[in-house]
């Protein structure tokens, strides 16, 4: 899973490089400036694409043969196919477990999007949206005792919601989104 | 000298003292909690500094920085959970000593050494910054360009993780710095016809997203480790004069090493404490005691990691080069107030430089008292559950991002960078080179372009100016050594095998 994640993210960075390169090619040159506006973004993008290809290529290449503790290559023929299958099953289980782990950050990101949307909708006071946010966010995290944890989160949400609204509007004089 | 005295007078005013106490305490608090870091707190506080004077902003951020580096030692010693990376080496001897029934002694040595390390690096900061900045005013544009390139390469190759990933992250940071109107030609670059991008990407929402919210998302993937708490007496928590004298040479050596390593861009507190620890162990008559609760181990690790802070400040003030992530954030705080660190800072804003130095000194003293006074309850703070901490962090990130510019666009920007930060963490790409390159690339480009304009488009300055050539060659060597090194050693091994030399496996 790690290798695939790394490969996927490297490719994403490579795509950013391609977009940068394409956009840099649209920039015109100027006679009075020897370097021009295009050189740095173009150079950086090309280098980035090249290095991402190298990095991605490293993972696509077959792995080096396994080496025993003494440094001698492990005899592949002797390796037990059954053990290999079991290892593959193990890896798949691990993958599923790790993919499930990604649900927590994704859930939190969705919650953040919801929070921002609700706050800037200006239909609900920020103090109440914050309270709700804290309670829901706490539910996404492990709690030893859910009922007690929810109660603590509710109290925290109230304090944070009303306290932060007061702090930002009265102390820092920031106009937080208010009811329309 | 007058400037420094005036700055001390300023930092001793109740408002500044109160802010330092708050900053150090908050720093110790986050430093003690694994998963939270000083970088995160500094990033979160950046929008708040917008409402302060630059002097007060610097006082607050320096105090957090010092508190956070020091705070990690308490949980490293008592719970075997280094609150910050900088305290990892302290765990090796601090925890065994605490387990052996001497937690007070272990903490006392750590706190006292942190204090001394900070003070020694402060001396270096005061003595070296001005001469270095005077020397730097003589730099040509090409010299400066070469210096920034060298710093960028060093940062990319030294940061944790793979060398190639460090370089890719630095290039991504460089590319993210490009969008906006080119100051030299007035041409929009990489704006994709979005008016919001004409001013470029604002570093504040970007850094809050990358380092605070993004890190918080990543932390959701990590199960919280339960530390093995100790409940014993805290006798010996104050290091006596005899201890300072006994460990004097070690304190001095480790602090100087830490300061020197802090000077190098991108190296940081963890490498500083590792090098100092290894050096002390190598010089020790009883190296076998290291890792079993050895006093010299705690002293060297803690004095060195705090000394890196002062060391890293020197290039930041004198050259405008941030050597570490926390320094990038300090730089961003100064940029909010239209203050550009670098050789001319001593000319344009000398009072600010002296206030920084004075705040550094005073925050170290406050750190000592806060740490001594708080050891009993800081270890309990580290047990605060994630379901309480996490919503607070996320909320302050989002509201702080909005408060900074009163703009919804900043919040979306922040959230986008949180996702980018999370993805980078997932892929094992270091975020440090990205942030530092984001700040340094426009500087490097501007210096190269002005150098070329002065020279009438002649590139020869890059190889005819000795200092420029040396720095560029050093950068090239640093780039090539990590990739060529293993190949050369493999070739050497193969050659040895061919001539039948005995190899270890034989």
Short mmCIF file of C-alpha atoms in Angstrom, two decimals, chain B residues 55-319:
data_model
loop_
_atom_site.label_atom_id
_atom_site.label_comp_id
_atom_site.label_asym_id
_atom_site.label_seq_id
_atom_site.Cartn_x
_atom_site.Cartn_y
_atom_site.Cartn_z
CA UNK B 55 8.15 43.57 17.97
CA UNK B 56 5.41 41.84 19.95
CA UNK B 57 4.91 39.29 17.16
CA UNK B 58 8.59 38.35 17.30
CA UNK B 59 8.54 38.16 21.10
CA UNK B 60 5.59 35.74 21.01
CA UNK B 61 6.90 33.51 18.24
CA UNK B 62 10.44 33.23 19.65
CA UNK B 63 8.99 32.28 23.03
CA UNK B 64 6.84 29.55 21.49
CA UNK B 65 9.83 28.25 19.53
CA UNK B 66 12.01 27.97 22.65
CA UNK B 67 9.22 26.51 24.76
CA UNK B 68 8.33 23.89 22.17
CA UNK B 69 11.89 22.65 21.66
CA UNK B 70 12.35 22.36 25.43
CA UNK B 71 8.92 20.93 26.31
CA UNK B 72 9.55 17.65 24.53
CA UNK B 73 12.09 16.63 27.16
CA UNK B 74 9.54 16.18 29.95
CA UNK B 75 7.50 13.49 28.24
CA UNK B 76 10.65 12.02 26.67
CA UNK B 77 12.04 11.51 30.17
CA UNK B 78 8.93 10.53 32.10
CA UNK B 79 6.87 8.67 29.51
CA UNK B 80 9.45 7.62 26.88
CA UNK B 81 7.42 9.69 24.41
CA UNK B 82 9.47 12.50 22.91
CA UNK B 83 6.97 15.33 22.48
CA UNK B 84 9.17 16.78 19.77
CA UNK B 85 11.69 15.19 17.42
CA UNK B 86 14.41 17.25 19.08
CA UNK B 87 13.98 15.24 22.30
CA UNK B 88 14.42 11.80 20.74
CA UNK B 89 18.04 11.49 21.89
CA UNK B 90 17.04 12.55 25.41
CA UNK B 91 14.78 9.51 25.64
CA UNK B 92 17.81 7.20 25.39
CA UNK B 93 19.20 8.21 28.78
CA UNK B 94 16.44 10.31 30.33
CA UNK B 95 13.89 7.49 30.53
CA UNK B 96 16.24 4.83 31.97
CA UNK B 97 17.37 7.32 34.60
CA UNK B 98 13.75 8.16 35.45
CA UNK B 99 12.91 4.43 35.62
CA UNK B 100 15.82 3.96 37.98
CA UNK B 101 13.98 6.21 40.45
CA UNK B 102 15.66 9.51 39.59
CA UNK B 103 13.16 11.35 37.35
CA UNK B 104 13.85 14.66 39.11
CA UNK B 105 17.56 14.33 38.43
CA UNK B 106 16.98 13.44 34.75
CA UNK B 107 14.63 16.37 34.25
CA UNK B 108 16.91 18.72 36.17
CA UNK B 109 19.86 17.85 33.94
CA UNK B 110 17.71 18.26 30.83
CA UNK B 111 16.22 21.60 31.84
CA UNK B 112 19.55 23.01 33.04
CA UNK B 113 21.32 21.88 29.86
CA UNK B 114 18.58 23.31 27.64
CA UNK B 115 19.00 26.60 29.45
CA UNK B 116 22.79 26.65 29.04
CA UNK B 117 22.56 25.56 25.38
CA UNK B 118 20.16 28.40 24.69
CA UNK B 119 22.39 30.94 26.41
CA UNK B 120 25.56 29.84 24.59
CA UNK B 121 23.80 30.04 21.24
CA UNK B 122 22.51 33.46 22.26
CA UNK B 123 26.11 34.61 22.71
CA UNK B 124 26.88 33.37 19.19
CA UNK B 125 23.76 35.11 17.91
CA UNK B 126 24.82 38.44 19.41
CA UNK B 127 28.46 38.16 18.34
CA UNK B 128 28.13 36.73 14.83
CA UNK B 129 24.98 38.25 13.36
CA UNK B 130 26.19 41.80 12.82
CA UNK B 131 29.59 40.91 11.28
CA UNK B 132 27.90 38.39 9.01
CA UNK B 133 25.29 40.90 7.87
CA UNK B 134 28.00 43.54 7.24
CA UNK B 135 29.91 41.00 5.15
CA UNK B 136 26.71 40.07 3.32
CA UNK B 137 26.10 43.69 2.24
CA UNK B 138 29.18 43.28 0.02
CA UNK B 139 27.59 40.32 -1.78
CA UNK B 140 26.89 40.79 -5.46
CA UNK B 141 23.58 39.63 -6.90
CA UNK B 142 25.29 36.51 -8.30
CA UNK B 143 26.87 35.77 -4.89
CA UNK B 144 23.48 35.95 -3.29
CA UNK B 145 21.93 33.77 -5.97
CA UNK B 146 24.63 31.12 -5.49
CA UNK B 147 24.20 31.25 -1.70
CA UNK B 148 20.45 30.68 -1.99
CA UNK B 149 20.96 27.83 -4.46
CA UNK B 150 23.44 26.21 -2.07
CA UNK B 151 21.04 26.61 0.85
CA UNK B 152 18.18 25.13 -1.19
CA UNK B 153 20.23 22.11 -2.20
CA UNK B 154 21.41 21.56 1.37
CA UNK B 155 17.87 21.79 2.70
CA UNK B 156 16.54 19.37 0.10
CA UNK B 157 19.23 16.73 0.64
CA UNK B 158 19.52 16.87 4.41
CA UNK B 159 15.86 16.80 5.36
CA UNK B 160 14.45 13.49 6.52
CA UNK B 161 13.47 10.87 3.98
CA UNK B 162 14.68 10.21 0.48
CA UNK B 163 17.07 12.58 -1.27
CA UNK B 164 15.05 12.52 -4.50
CA UNK B 165 11.82 13.22 -2.64
CA UNK B 166 13.45 16.18 -0.89
CA UNK B 167 14.45 17.65 -4.24
CA UNK B 168 10.99 17.03 -5.73
CA UNK B 169 9.37 18.70 -2.70
CA UNK B 170 11.72 21.69 -3.06
CA UNK B 171 10.85 21.97 -6.76
CA UNK B 172 7.15 21.82 -5.95
CA UNK B 173 7.67 24.68 -3.47
CA UNK B 174 9.53 26.63 -6.16
CA UNK B 175 6.69 26.11 -8.63
CA UNK B 176 4.08 27.16 -6.08
CA UNK B 177 6.02 30.39 -5.54
CA UNK B 178 5.69 31.36 -9.22
CA UNK B 179 1.95 32.19 -9.62
CA UNK B 180 1.24 35.93 -9.67
CA UNK B 181 2.33 39.02 -11.52
CA UNK B 182 6.05 38.86 -12.28
CA UNK B 183 7.52 41.89 -10.46
CA UNK B 184 10.19 42.40 -13.15
CA UNK B 185 8.06 42.35 -16.28
CA UNK B 186 4.50 42.75 -15.02
CA UNK B 187 3.47 39.56 -16.81
CA UNK B 188 0.99 37.24 -15.12
CA UNK B 189 2.56 33.81 -14.60
CA UNK B 190 0.76 30.55 -13.85
CA UNK B 191 -2.37 32.42 -12.78
CA UNK B 192 -4.73 30.41 -15.04
CA UNK B 193 -6.72 33.65 -15.54
CA UNK B 194 -7.73 33.63 -11.88
CA UNK B 195 -7.66 37.15 -10.44
CA UNK B 196 -7.17 35.72 -6.93
CA UNK B 197 -3.79 34.32 -8.04
CA UNK B 198 -2.48 37.65 -9.37
CA UNK B 199 -0.99 38.47 -5.97
CA UNK B 200 0.52 35.00 -5.70
CA UNK B 201 -0.12 32.37 -3.04
CA UNK B 202 -0.21 33.89 0.44
CA UNK B 203 2.28 32.05 2.68
CA UNK B 204 0.16 32.33 5.84
CA UNK B 205 -2.89 30.25 4.81
CA UNK B 206 -0.48 27.98 2.95
CA UNK B 207 1.67 27.32 6.03
CA UNK B 208 -1.32 26.90 8.37
CA UNK B 209 -2.76 24.40 5.91
CA UNK B 210 0.47 22.49 5.37
CA UNK B 211 1.83 22.40 8.88
CA UNK B 212 -1.15 22.69 11.22
CA UNK B 213 -4.26 21.29 9.53
CA UNK B 214 -2.41 18.94 7.16
CA UNK B 215 -0.38 17.49 10.04
CA UNK B 216 -3.56 17.09 12.08
CA UNK B 217 -5.11 15.06 9.25
CA UNK B 218 -1.98 12.89 9.09
CA UNK B 219 -2.08 12.35 12.85
CA UNK B 220 -5.49 10.74 12.45
CA UNK B 221 -3.70 7.83 10.76
CA UNK B 222 -1.39 7.25 13.68
CA UNK B 223 -2.60 5.36 16.72
CA UNK B 224 -1.82 7.26 19.90
CA UNK B 225 0.91 5.58 21.88
CA UNK B 226 0.36 5.09 25.56
CA UNK B 227 3.38 6.12 27.57
CA UNK B 228 4.54 4.27 30.62
CA UNK B 229 4.04 6.89 33.28
CA UNK B 230 6.18 7.19 36.37
CA UNK B 231 5.06 8.51 39.71
CA UNK B 232 8.10 9.18 41.78
CA UNK B 233 9.55 12.17 43.55
CA UNK B 234 10.91 15.13 41.64
CA UNK B 235 13.92 15.69 43.89
CA UNK B 236 16.93 17.15 42.08
CA UNK B 237 14.91 18.98 39.45
CA UNK B 238 17.19 22.01 39.87
CA UNK B 239 20.71 21.48 38.53
CA UNK B 240 23.29 22.62 41.10
CA UNK B 241 26.47 24.64 40.52
CA UNK B 242 28.54 21.47 41.02
CA UNK B 243 26.64 19.79 38.20
CA UNK B 244 27.25 22.71 35.86
CA UNK B 245 30.97 22.56 36.67
CA UNK B 246 31.14 18.77 36.31
CA UNK B 247 29.41 18.82 32.93
CA UNK B 248 30.96 22.15 31.90
CA UNK B 249 33.09 20.83 29.03
CA UNK B 250 30.25 18.69 27.69
CA UNK B 251 27.80 21.59 27.94
CA UNK B 252 30.13 23.93 26.11
CA UNK B 253 31.09 21.42 23.39
CA UNK B 254 27.52 20.27 22.75
CA UNK B 255 26.16 23.83 22.73
CA UNK B 256 28.82 24.98 20.26
CA UNK B 257 28.12 21.94 18.08
CA UNK B 258 24.39 22.63 18.27
CA UNK B 259 24.88 26.29 17.37
CA UNK B 260 27.12 25.38 14.45
CA UNK B 261 24.67 22.78 13.15
CA UNK B 262 21.81 25.23 13.58
CA UNK B 263 23.68 27.62 11.28
CA UNK B 264 23.46 25.11 8.43
CA UNK B 265 20.20 25.43 6.52
CA UNK B 266 17.67 22.66 6.99
CA UNK B 267 19.64 20.57 9.46
CA UNK B 268 17.63 21.25 12.62
CA UNK B 269 17.53 20.35 16.27
CA UNK B 270 17.32 16.57 15.90
CA UNK B 271 20.58 16.36 13.91
CA UNK B 272 22.17 18.81 16.36
CA UNK B 273 21.33 16.60 19.34
CA UNK B 274 22.37 13.42 17.47
CA UNK B 275 25.78 14.81 16.53
CA UNK B 276 26.40 16.17 20.03
CA UNK B 277 25.30 12.88 21.64
CA UNK B 278 27.52 10.81 19.34
CA UNK B 279 30.49 13.12 19.91
CA UNK B 280 30.10 12.97 23.68
CA UNK B 281 29.78 9.19 23.54
CA UNK B 282 32.86 8.91 21.32
CA UNK B 283 34.91 11.06 23.69
CA UNK B 284 33.62 9.38 26.84
CA UNK B 285 35.78 7.00 28.89
CA UNK B 286 32.65 4.96 29.62
CA UNK B 287 30.72 4.84 26.33
CA UNK B 288 28.97 1.64 27.44
CA UNK B 289 26.98 3.66 29.98
CA UNK B 290 25.27 5.67 27.24
CA UNK B 291 21.70 4.52 26.77
CA UNK B 292 21.41 3.24 30.32
CA UNK B 293 20.67 6.53 32.08
CA UNK B 294 23.94 8.35 31.56
CA UNK B 295 24.01 11.97 32.73
CA UNK B 296 26.37 13.09 29.95
CA UNK B 297 23.91 11.77 27.33
CA UNK B 298 21.06 13.93 28.61
CA UNK B 299 23.32 16.96 28.96
CA UNK B 300 24.71 16.72 25.41
CA UNK B 301 21.36 16.05 23.73
CA UNK B 302 19.44 18.80 25.49
CA UNK B 303 22.12 21.50 25.33
CA UNK B 304 22.64 20.88 21.61
CA UNK B 305 18.98 20.86 20.58
CA UNK B 306 18.31 24.19 22.29
CA UNK B 307 21.52 25.65 20.89
CA UNK B 308 20.35 25.02 17.33
CA UNK B 309 17.67 27.69 17.81
CA UNK B 310 20.20 30.51 18.23
CA UNK B 311 22.37 29.11 15.46
CA UNK B 312 19.47 29.01 13.02
CA UNK B 313 18.58 32.64 13.81
CA UNK B 314 21.97 33.90 12.61
CA UNK B 315 21.51 33.27 8.86
CA UNK B 316 17.86 34.29 9.14
CA UNK B 317 18.71 37.75 10.42
CA UNK B 318 22.01 38.31 8.65
CA UNK B 319 21.21 36.81 5.25
#
